[in-house]
Amino acid sequence: MNSFKLVVRDLTKDFNRRSIFRQLAFSLTVGDSLAITGKNGSGKSTLSKILAGVLSPSQGTVEYFLDGVRIQEEQMKDTVGFVSPYLNLYEEFSAVENLKILSQIRSNKKRFEERADELIRMVGLWPRRDDPVGIYSSGMKQRLKYAFALLHEPQILILDEPTSNLDEEGMELVKEVVRRQKKNGILIVATNDSLEAKWCKKKIVLKVSST
Ligand SMILES: Nc1ncnc2c1ncn2[C@@H]1O[C@H](COP(=O)(O)OP(=O)(O)OP(=O)(O)O)[C@@H](O)[C@H]1O
Ligand SMILES: [Mg+2]
């Protein structure tokens, strides 16, 4: 087992003059799980995006370490999987094509074809794999986001609104993904749902700021 670590220091985000959160600090290692909770507009999605490296903080740092060595910013995307309402899929392309296009931004392309097929099956989209994603239902799109997030077997998995639009079978699938991730890596779940927050051992509650 590797010694992957996420270290957050002094993390602060402002949008224009609105302060979203200030000076957050925590660290997580393999086997850790963290729920990010708080009311609508408290900053859960914003924090998730910053932890996933797709949005910059106003102050502070998010660092990933593998065996004590800091992973360069450009390589962070190779170790993180992110499911988010803000992740856009390419509507005119099929499931496999989407996975291919999205994974091209990652340097780690091992076993792509084999793993893409395996994941499309796992999320239950195999019979619809050649359809353009634009005609997928909202739950089908959410399922495809899981296939993308898991394609490179990420050490850290960040789920924002993990079960949004999913049916019962989809929710069971997510629970299985969560169980595996907690065993093999780091899990972060941003949610308004108290049951989902209970999947995680640790919890932070963000407050809606008045400024
Ligand atoms: N690009 C942006 N520009 C300005 N303000 C923004 C931007 N993105 C988010 N915000 C603001 O940041 C605050 C936190 O938003 P965020 O989406 O992170 O909240 P949330 O906790 O995920 O809410 P929800 O429970 O509704 O998903 C809100 O006040 C929002 O208006
Ligand atoms: Mg949100």
XYZ file of N, CA and C in Angstrom, residues 31-37 142 146 157 159-164 166 170-179 181-183 187-191 193-203:
138
model
N -7.315 5.625 3.554
C -8.240 5.087 4.547
C -9.090 6.169 5.208
N -8.709 7.439 5.000
C -9.487 8.546 5.569
C -10.660 8.911 4.669
N -11.727 9.378 5.292
C -12.862 9.873 4.520
C -13.407 11.112 5.200
N -13.754 12.099 4.386
C -14.180 13.402 4.903
C -15.478 13.834 4.244
N -16.463 14.198 5.079
C -17.703 14.778 4.551
C -17.602 16.294 4.654
N -17.966 16.968 3.565
C -18.041 18.432 3.580
C -19.524 18.772 3.596
N -19.974 19.373 4.689
C -21.397 19.672 4.819
C -21.582 21.174 5.047
N -25.016 11.087 -14.813
C -24.350 10.969 -13.518
C -23.554 9.658 -13.452
N -19.187 8.787 -13.052
C -18.476 7.817 -12.204
C -17.472 7.012 -13.019
N -10.714 10.374 -4.313
C -11.988 10.482 -5.030
C -12.841 11.538 -4.332
N -16.463 13.478 -4.385
C -17.827 13.375 -4.905
C -18.658 14.554 -4.411
N -19.116 15.394 -5.329
C -20.005 16.499 -4.963
C -21.419 16.088 -5.374
N -22.329 16.046 -4.409
C -23.699 15.557 -4.627
C -23.660 14.166 -5.270
N -23.115 13.182 -4.540
C -22.809 11.862 -5.129
C -23.989 11.123 -5.743
N -25.185 11.270 -5.169
C -26.280 10.444 -5.691
C -27.303 11.255 -6.471
N -26.917 12.477 -6.885
C -27.903 13.311 -7.557
C -28.388 12.635 -8.848
N -29.748 9.803 -9.246
C -29.614 8.351 -9.357
C -30.810 7.597 -8.774
N -28.533 2.808 -8.827
C -27.409 3.741 -8.974
C -26.815 4.089 -7.613
N -27.685 4.249 -6.627
C -27.200 4.580 -5.278
C -26.403 3.426 -4.689
N -26.844 2.207 -4.963
C -26.105 1.035 -4.475
C -24.716 0.981 -5.105
N -24.682 1.337 -6.379
C -23.416 1.379 -7.103
C -22.461 2.377 -6.435
N -22.996 3.547 -6.097
C -22.177 4.576 -5.448
C -21.675 4.070 -4.094
N -22.537 3.393 -3.364
C -22.123 2.884 -2.047
C -20.970 1.894 -2.179
N -21.006 1.101 -3.227
C -19.932 0.134 -3.468
C -18.623 0.862 -3.839
N -18.753 1.884 -4.681
C -17.582 2.693 -5.062
C -16.962 3.321 -3.809
N -17.836 3.853 -2.951
C -17.408 4.507 -1.713
C -16.683 3.513 -0.791
N -17.252 2.322 -0.675
C -16.663 1.293 0.186
C -15.242 0.928 -0.285
N -13.274 2.772 -2.230
C -12.353 3.910 -2.132
C -11.840 4.084 -0.707
N -12.708 3.856 0.271
C -12.290 4.015 1.672
C -11.222 2.987 2.048
N -11.273 1.873 1.361
C -10.297 0.824 1.639
C -8.941 1.133 0.986
N -11.365 9.391 0.445
C -12.694 9.741 -0.065
C -13.144 11.071 0.524
N -13.672 11.956 -0.338
C -14.250 13.214 0.124
C -15.641 13.333 -0.488
N -16.635 13.605 0.359
C -18.016 13.692 -0.116
C -18.611 15.035 0.302
N -19.017 15.845 -0.671
C -19.712 17.104 -0.376
C -21.203 16.850 -0.553
N -21.962 17.089 0.494
C -23.375 16.716 0.422
C -24.258 17.496 1.382
N -26.964 15.801 2.357
C -27.713 14.663 2.868
C -26.979 14.051 4.070
N -27.649 14.006 5.219
C -26.959 13.564 6.439
C -26.584 12.086 6.372
N -27.358 11.293 5.634
C -26.999 9.872 5.503
C -25.718 9.710 4.689
N -25.586 10.488 3.632
C -24.358 10.432 2.826
C -23.161 10.917 3.640
N -23.383 11.928 4.465
C -22.283 12.442 5.296
C -21.775 11.347 6.235
N -22.672 10.447 6.613
C -22.280 9.368 7.544
C -21.394 8.305 6.895
N -21.251 8.326 5.593
C -20.319 7.401 4.940
C -18.888 7.702 5.389
N -18.675 8.940 5.847
C -17.312 9.408 6.123
C -17.020 9.460 7.614
N -15.744 9.224 7.945
C -15.333 9.221 9.362
C -15.199 10.632 9.897
N -14.745 11.570 9.033
C -14.529 12.947 9.487
C -15.529 13.867 8.811
N -15.727 15.032 9.414
C -16.725 15.940 8.842
C -16.302 17.394 9.064
